[in-house]
PDB file of C-alpha atoms in Angstrom:
ATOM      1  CA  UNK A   1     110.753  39.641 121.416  1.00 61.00           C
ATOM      2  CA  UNK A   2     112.334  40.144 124.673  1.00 71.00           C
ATOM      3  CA  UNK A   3     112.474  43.185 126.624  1.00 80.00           C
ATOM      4  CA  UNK A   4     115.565  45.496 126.689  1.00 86.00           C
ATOM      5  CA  UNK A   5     117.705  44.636 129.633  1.00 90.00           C
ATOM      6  CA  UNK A   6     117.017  48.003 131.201  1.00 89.00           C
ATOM      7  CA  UNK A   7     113.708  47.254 131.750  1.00 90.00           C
ATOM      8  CA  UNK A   8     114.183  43.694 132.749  1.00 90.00           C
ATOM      9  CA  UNK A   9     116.351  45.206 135.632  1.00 89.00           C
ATOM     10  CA  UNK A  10     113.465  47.652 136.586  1.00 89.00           C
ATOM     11  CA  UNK A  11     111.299  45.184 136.438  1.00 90.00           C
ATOM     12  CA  UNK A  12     113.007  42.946 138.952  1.00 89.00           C
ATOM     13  CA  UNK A  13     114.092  46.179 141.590  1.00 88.00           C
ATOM     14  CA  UNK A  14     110.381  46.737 141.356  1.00 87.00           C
ATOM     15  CA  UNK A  15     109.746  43.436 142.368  1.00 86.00           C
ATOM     16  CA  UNK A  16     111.712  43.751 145.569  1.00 85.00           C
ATOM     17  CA  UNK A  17     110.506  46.938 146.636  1.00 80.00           C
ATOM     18  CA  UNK A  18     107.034  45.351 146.439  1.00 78.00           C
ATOM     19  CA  UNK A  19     108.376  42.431 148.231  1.00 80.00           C
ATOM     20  CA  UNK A  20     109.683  44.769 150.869  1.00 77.00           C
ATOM     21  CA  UNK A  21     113.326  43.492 150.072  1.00 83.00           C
ATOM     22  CA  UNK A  22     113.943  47.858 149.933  1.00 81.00           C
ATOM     23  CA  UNK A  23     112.074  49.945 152.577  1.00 78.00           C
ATOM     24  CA  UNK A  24     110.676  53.004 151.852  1.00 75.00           C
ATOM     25  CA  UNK A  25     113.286  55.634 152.100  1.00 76.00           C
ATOM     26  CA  UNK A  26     116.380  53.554 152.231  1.00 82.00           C
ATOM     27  CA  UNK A  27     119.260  54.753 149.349  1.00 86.00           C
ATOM     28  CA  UNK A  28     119.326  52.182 146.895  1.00 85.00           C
ATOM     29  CA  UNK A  29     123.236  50.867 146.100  1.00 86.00           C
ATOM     30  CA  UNK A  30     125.341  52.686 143.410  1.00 87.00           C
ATOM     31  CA  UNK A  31     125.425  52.342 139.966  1.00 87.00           C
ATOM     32  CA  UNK A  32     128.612  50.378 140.074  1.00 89.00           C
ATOM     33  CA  UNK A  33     126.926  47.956 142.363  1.00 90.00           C
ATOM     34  CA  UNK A  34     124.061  47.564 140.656  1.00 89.00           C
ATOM     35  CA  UNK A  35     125.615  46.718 137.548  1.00 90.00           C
ATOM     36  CA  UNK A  36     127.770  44.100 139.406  1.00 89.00           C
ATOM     37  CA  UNK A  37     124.945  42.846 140.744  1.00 89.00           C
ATOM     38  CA  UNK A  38     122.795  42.589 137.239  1.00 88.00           C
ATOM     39  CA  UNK A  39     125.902  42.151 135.311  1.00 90.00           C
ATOM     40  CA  UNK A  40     125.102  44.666 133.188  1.00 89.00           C
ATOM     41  CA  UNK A  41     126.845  48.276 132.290  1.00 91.00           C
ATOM     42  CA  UNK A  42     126.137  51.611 134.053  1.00 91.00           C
ATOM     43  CA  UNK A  43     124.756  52.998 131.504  1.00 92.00           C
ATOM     44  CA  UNK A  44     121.918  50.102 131.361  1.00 92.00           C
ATOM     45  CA  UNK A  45     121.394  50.439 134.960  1.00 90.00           C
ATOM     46  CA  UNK A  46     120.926  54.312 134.640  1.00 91.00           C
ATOM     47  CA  UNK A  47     118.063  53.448 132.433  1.00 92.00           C
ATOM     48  CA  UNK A  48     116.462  51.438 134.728  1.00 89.00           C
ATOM     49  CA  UNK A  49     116.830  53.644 137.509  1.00 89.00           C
ATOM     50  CA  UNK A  50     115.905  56.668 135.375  1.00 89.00           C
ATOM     51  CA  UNK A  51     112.167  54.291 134.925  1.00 88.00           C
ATOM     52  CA  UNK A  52     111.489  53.803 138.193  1.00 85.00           C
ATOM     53  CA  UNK A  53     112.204  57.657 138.947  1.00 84.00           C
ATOM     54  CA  UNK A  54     109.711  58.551 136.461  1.00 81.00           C
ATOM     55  CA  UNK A  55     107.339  55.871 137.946  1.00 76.00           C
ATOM     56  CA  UNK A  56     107.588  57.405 141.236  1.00 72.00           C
ATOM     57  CA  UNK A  57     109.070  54.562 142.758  1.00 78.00           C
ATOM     58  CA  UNK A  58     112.406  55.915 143.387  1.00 84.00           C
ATOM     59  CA  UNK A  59     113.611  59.580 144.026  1.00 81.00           C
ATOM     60  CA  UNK A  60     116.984  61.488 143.587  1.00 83.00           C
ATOM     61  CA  UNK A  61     118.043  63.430 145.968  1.00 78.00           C
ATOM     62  CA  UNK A  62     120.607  66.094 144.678  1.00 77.00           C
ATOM     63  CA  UNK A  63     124.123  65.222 146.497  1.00 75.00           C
ATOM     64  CA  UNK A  64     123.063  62.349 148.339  1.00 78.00           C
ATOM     65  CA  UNK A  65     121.964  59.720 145.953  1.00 83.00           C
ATOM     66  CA  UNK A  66     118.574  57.989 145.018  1.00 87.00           C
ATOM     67  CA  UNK A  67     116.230  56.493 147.739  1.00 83.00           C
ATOM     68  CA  UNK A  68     113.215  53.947 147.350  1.00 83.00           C
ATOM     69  CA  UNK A  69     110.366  56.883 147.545  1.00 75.00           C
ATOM     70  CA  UNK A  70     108.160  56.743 150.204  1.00 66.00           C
ATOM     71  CA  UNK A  71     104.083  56.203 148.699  1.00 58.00           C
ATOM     72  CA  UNK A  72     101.831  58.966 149.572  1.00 57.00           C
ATOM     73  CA  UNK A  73      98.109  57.886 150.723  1.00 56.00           C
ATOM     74  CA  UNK A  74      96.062  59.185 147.378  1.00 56.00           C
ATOM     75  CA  UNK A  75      93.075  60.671 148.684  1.00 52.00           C
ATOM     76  CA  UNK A  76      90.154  61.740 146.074  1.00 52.00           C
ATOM     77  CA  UNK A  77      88.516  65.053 147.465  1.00 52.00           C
ATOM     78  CA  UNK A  78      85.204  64.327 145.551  1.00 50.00           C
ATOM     79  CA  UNK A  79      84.882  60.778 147.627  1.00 54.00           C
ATOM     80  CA  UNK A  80      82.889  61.190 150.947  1.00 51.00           C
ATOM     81  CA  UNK A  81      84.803  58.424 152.343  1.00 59.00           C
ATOM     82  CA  UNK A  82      86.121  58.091 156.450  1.00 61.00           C
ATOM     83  CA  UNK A  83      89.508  57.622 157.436  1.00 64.00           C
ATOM     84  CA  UNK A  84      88.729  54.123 158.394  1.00 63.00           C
ATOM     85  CA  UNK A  85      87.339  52.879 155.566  1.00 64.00           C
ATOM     86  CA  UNK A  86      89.786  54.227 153.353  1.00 67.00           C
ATOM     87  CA  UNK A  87      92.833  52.644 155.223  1.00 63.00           C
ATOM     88  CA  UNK A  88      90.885  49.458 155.008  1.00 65.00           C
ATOM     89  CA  UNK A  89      90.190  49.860 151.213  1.00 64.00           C
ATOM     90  CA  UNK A  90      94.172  49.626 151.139  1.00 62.00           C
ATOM     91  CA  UNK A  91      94.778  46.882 153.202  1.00 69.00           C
ATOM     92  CA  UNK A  92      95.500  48.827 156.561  1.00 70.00           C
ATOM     93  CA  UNK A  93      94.044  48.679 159.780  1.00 72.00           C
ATOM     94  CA  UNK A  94      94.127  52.616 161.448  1.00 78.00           C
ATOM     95  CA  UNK A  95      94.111  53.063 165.138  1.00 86.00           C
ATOM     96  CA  UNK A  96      92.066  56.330 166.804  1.00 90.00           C
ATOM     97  CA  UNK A  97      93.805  57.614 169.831  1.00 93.00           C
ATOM     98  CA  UNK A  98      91.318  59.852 171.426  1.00 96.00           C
ATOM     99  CA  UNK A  99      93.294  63.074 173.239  1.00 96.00           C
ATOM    100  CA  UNK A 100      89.796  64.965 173.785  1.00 97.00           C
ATOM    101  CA  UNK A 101      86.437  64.174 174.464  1.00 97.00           C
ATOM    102  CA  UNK A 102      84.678  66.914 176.267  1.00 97.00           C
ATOM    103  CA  UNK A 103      81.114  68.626 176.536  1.00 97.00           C
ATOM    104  CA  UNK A 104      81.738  72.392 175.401  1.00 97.00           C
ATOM    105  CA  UNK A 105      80.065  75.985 174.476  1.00 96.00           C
ATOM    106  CA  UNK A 106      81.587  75.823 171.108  1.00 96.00           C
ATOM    107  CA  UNK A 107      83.120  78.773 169.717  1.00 95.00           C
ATOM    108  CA  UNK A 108      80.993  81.278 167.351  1.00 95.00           C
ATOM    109  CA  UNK A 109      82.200  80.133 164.015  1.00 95.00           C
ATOM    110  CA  UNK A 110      81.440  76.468 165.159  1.00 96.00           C
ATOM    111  CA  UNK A 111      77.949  77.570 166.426  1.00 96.00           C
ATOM    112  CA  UNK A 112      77.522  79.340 163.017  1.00 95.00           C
ATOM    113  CA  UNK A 113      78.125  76.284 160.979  1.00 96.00           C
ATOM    114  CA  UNK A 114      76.359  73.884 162.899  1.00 97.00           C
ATOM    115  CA  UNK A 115      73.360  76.525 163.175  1.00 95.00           C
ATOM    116  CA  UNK A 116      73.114  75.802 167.037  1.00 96.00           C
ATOM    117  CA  UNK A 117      71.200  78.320 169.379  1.00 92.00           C
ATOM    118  CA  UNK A 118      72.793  80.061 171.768  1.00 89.00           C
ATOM    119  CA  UNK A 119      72.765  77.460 174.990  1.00 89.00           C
ATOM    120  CA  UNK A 120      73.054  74.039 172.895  1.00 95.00           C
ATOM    121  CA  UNK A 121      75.978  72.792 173.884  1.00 97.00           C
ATOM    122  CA  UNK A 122      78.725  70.317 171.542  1.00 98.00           C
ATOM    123  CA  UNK A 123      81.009  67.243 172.117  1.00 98.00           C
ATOM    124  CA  UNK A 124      84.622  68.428 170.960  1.00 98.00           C
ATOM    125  CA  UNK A 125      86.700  64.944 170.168  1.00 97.00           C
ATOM    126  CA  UNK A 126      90.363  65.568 169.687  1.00 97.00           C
ATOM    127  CA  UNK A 127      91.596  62.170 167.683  1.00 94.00           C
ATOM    128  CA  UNK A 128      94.840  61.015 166.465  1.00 94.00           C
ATOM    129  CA  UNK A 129      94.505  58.597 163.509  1.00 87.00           C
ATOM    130  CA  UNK A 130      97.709  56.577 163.650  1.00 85.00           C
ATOM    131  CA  UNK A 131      98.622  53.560 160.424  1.00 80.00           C
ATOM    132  CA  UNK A 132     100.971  51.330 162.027  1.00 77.00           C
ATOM    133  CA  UNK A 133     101.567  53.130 164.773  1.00 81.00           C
ATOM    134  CA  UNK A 134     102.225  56.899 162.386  1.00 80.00           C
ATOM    135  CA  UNK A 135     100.085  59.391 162.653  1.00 86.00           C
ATOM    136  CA  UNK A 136      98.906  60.118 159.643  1.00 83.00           C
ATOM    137  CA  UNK A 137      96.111  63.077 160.656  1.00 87.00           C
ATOM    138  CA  UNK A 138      94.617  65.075 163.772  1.00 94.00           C
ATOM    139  CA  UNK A 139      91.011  65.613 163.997  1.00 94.00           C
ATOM    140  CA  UNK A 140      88.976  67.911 165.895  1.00 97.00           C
ATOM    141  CA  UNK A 141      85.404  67.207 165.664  1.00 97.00           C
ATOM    142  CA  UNK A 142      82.473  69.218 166.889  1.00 98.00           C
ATOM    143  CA  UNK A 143      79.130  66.872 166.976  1.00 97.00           C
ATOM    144  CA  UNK A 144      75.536  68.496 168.716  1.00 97.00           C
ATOM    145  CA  UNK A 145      74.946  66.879 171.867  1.00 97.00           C
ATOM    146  CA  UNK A 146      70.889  67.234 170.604  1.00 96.00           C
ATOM    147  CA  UNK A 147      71.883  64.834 167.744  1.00 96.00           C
ATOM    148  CA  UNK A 148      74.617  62.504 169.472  1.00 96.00           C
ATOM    149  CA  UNK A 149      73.129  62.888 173.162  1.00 95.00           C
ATOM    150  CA  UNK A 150      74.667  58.999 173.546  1.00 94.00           C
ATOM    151  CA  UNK A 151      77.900  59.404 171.584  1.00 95.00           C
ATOM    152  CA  UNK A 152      80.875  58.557 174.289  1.00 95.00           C
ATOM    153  CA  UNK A 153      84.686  58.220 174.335  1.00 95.00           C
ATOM    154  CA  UNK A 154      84.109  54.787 173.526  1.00 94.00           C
ATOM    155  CA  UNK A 155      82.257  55.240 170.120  1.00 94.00           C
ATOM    156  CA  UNK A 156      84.867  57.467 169.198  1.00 94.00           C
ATOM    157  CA  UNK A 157      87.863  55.063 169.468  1.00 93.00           C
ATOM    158  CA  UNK A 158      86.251  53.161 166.237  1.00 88.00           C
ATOM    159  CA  UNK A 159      84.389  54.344 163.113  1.00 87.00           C
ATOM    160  CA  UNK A 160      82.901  57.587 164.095  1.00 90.00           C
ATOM    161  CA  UNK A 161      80.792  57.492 160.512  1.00 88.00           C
ATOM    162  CA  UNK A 162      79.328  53.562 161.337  1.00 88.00           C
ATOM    163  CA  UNK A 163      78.172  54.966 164.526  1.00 92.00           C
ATOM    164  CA  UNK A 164      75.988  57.909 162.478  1.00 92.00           C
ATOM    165  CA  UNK A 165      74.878  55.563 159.791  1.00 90.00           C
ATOM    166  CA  UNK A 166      74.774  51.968 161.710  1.00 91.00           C
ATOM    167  CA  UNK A 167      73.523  52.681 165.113  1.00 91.00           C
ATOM    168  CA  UNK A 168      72.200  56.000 164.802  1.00 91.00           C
ATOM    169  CA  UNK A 169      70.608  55.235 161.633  1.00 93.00           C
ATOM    170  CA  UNK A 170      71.195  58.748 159.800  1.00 93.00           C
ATOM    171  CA  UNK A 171      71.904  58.563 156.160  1.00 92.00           C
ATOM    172  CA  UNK A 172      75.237  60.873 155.160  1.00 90.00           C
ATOM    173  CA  UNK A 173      74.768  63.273 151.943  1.00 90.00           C
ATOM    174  CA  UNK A 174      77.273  65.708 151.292  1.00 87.00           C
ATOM    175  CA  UNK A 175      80.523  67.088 152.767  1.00 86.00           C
ATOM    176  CA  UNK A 176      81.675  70.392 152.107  1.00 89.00           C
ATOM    177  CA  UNK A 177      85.440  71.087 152.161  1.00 86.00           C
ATOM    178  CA  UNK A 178      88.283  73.915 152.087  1.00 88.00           C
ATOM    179  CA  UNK A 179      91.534  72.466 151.675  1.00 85.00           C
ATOM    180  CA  UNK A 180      94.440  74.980 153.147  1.00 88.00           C
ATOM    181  CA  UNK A 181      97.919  74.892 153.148  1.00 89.00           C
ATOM    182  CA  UNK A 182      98.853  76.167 157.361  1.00 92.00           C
ATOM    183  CA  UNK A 183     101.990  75.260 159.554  1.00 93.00           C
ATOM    184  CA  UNK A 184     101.013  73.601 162.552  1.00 93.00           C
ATOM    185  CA  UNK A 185     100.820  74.991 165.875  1.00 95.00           C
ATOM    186  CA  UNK A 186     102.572  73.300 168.423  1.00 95.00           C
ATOM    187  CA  UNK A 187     100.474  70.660 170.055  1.00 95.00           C
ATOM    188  CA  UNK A 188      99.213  70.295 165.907  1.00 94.00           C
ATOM    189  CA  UNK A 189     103.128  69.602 165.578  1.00 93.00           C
ATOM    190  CA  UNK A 190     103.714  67.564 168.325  1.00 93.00           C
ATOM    191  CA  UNK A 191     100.646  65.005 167.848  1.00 93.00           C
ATOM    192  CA  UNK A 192     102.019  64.507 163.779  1.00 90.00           C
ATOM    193  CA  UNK A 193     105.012  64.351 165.039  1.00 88.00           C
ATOM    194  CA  UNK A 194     106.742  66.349 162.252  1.00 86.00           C
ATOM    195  CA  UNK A 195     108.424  70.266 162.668  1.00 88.00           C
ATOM    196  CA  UNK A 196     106.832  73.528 163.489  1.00 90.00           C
ATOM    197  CA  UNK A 197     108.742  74.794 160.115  1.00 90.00           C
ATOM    198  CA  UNK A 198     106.631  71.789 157.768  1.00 86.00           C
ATOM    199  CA  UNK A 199     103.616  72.750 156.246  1.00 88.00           C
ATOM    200  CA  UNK A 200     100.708  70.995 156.492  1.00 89.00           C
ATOM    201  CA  UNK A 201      97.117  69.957 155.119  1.00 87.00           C
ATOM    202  CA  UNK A 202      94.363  71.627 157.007  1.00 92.00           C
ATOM    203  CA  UNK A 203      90.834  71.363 155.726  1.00 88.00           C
ATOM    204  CA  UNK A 204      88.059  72.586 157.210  1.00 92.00           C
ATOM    205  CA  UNK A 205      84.321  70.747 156.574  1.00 90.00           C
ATOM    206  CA  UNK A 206      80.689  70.722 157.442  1.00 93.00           C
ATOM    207  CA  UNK A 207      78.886  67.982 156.512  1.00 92.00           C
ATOM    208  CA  UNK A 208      74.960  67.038 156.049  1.00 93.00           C
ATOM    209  CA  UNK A 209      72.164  63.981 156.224  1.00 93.00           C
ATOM    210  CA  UNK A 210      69.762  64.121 154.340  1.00 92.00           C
ATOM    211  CA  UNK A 211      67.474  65.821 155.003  1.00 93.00           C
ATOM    212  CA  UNK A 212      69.800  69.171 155.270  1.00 93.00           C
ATOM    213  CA  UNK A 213      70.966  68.716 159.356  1.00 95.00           C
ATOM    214  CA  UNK A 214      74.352  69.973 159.625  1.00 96.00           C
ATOM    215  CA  UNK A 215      75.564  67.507 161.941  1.00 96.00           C
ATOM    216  CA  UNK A 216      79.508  68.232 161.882  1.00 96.00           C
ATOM    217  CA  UNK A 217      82.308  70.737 162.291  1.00 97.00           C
ATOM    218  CA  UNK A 218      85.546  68.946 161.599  1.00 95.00           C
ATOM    219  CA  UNK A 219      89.411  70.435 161.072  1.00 95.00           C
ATOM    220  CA  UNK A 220      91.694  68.228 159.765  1.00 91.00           C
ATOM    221  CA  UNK A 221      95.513  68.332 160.014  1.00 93.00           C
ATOM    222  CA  UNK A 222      97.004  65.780 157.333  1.00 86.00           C
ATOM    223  CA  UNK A 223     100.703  65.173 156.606  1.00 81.00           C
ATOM    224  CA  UNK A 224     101.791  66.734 153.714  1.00 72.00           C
ATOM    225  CA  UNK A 225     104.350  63.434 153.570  1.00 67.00           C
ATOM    226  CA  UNK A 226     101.880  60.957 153.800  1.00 67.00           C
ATOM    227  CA  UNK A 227      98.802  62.566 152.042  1.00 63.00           C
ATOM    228  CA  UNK A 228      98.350  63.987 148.578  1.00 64.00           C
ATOM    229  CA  UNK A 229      94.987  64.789 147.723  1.00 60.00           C
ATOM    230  CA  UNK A 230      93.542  64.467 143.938  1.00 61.00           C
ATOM    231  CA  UNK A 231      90.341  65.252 141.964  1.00 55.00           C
ATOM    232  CA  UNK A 232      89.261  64.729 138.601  1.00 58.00           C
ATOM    233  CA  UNK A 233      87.903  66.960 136.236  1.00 53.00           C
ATOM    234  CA  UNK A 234      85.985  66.613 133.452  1.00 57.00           C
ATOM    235  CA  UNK A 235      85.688  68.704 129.783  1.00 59.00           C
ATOM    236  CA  UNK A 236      81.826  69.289 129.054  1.00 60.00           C
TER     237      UNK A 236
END
């Protein structure tokens, strides 16, 4: 039995979003055209439009008409995954533009979560993780010179977690996370280049070896556009 027209015509916009025939966020024609160009009523085409809505492929927008929606990176909060190897699970190559790489007295609250004595000293790397050429999030990282006494500006243009686990050869346990809702600062702002007025994702972590070493301070601004983060929970 054949499918109802409706979702034949779906089916085949789907298809050329996928194919990239529709960018993300360009306004899809109007019902009248679409039904010229399916040869098929309005009232069919609303159905399939009304699908792809509900898919999250498309999304009204109230007085201006329905756009091809713009996919948010899925990010799974219970995955201790990098940046880099989750834009390469999806197909993308990311690009770290280091802003900041300096040899600091870090600031009490850093010292307190790394559990550094009073004279050790941190590198503080300022990096802008851009996906074809969008930047997607802004990291600040604070890494113990007595841990990374090698690590250079260099190291931190790639995979900052192969470095720790390939050349280093320390074994990553656990990350702990707050996830908090902020509007950017300024420079924050400027480097995602979105408004002062747009909230963002800010989480602050710590994160462990092994053997219990805190070797990390990180705060991460994410794009509330481009990011949506997810967990699953489970009934006993």
């Amino acid at each position: 039995m054949a499918a109802p027209l409706y979702r034949r015509i779906a089916q085949q916009i789907k298809e050329e979003i996928e194919s990239g025939q529709w960018e993300a966020g360009e306004a899809i024609p109007t019902e009248l055209h679409l039904s010229e160009r399916y040869d098929a009523s309005r009232v069919t085409v609303r159905q399939a439009v009304k699908r792809l809505v509900e898919e999250g492929l498309l999304e009204k927008v109230q007085g201006s008409g329905t756009y091809v929606k713009e996919q948010k990176i899925e990010h799974n909060i219970f995955e201790l995954i990098s940046f880099t190897e989750e834009m390469r699970s999806l197909g993308k190559e990311p690009v770290n533009k280091v802003i900041h790489f300096q040899l600091i007295e870090p600031e009490p609250h850093v010292r307190r979560y790394l559990n550094l004595e009073e004279a050790e000293k941190v590198f503080y790397v300022r990096r802008q993780r851009l996906v074809d050429g969008i930047p997607y999030v802004l990291e600040d990282t604070y890494l113990p010179v007595s841990l990374f006494p090698n690590l250079s500006y260099g190291i931190m243009i790639g995979s900052k977690y192969d470095y720790i686990e390939k050349e280093v050869g320390m074994k990553i346990k656990d990350s702990f996370q707050e996830v908090i809702p902020v509007l950017p600062t300024p420079d924050v702002a400027e480097a995602l280049t979105v408004e002062e007025s747009m909230p963002i994702l800010k989480i602050q972590s710590y994160s462990l070896f092994m053997d219990g070493t805190v070797f990390e301070y990180s705060e991460n601004h994410f794009k509330s556009d481009e990011y949506k983060f997810t967990l699953r929970a489970s009934r006993p």
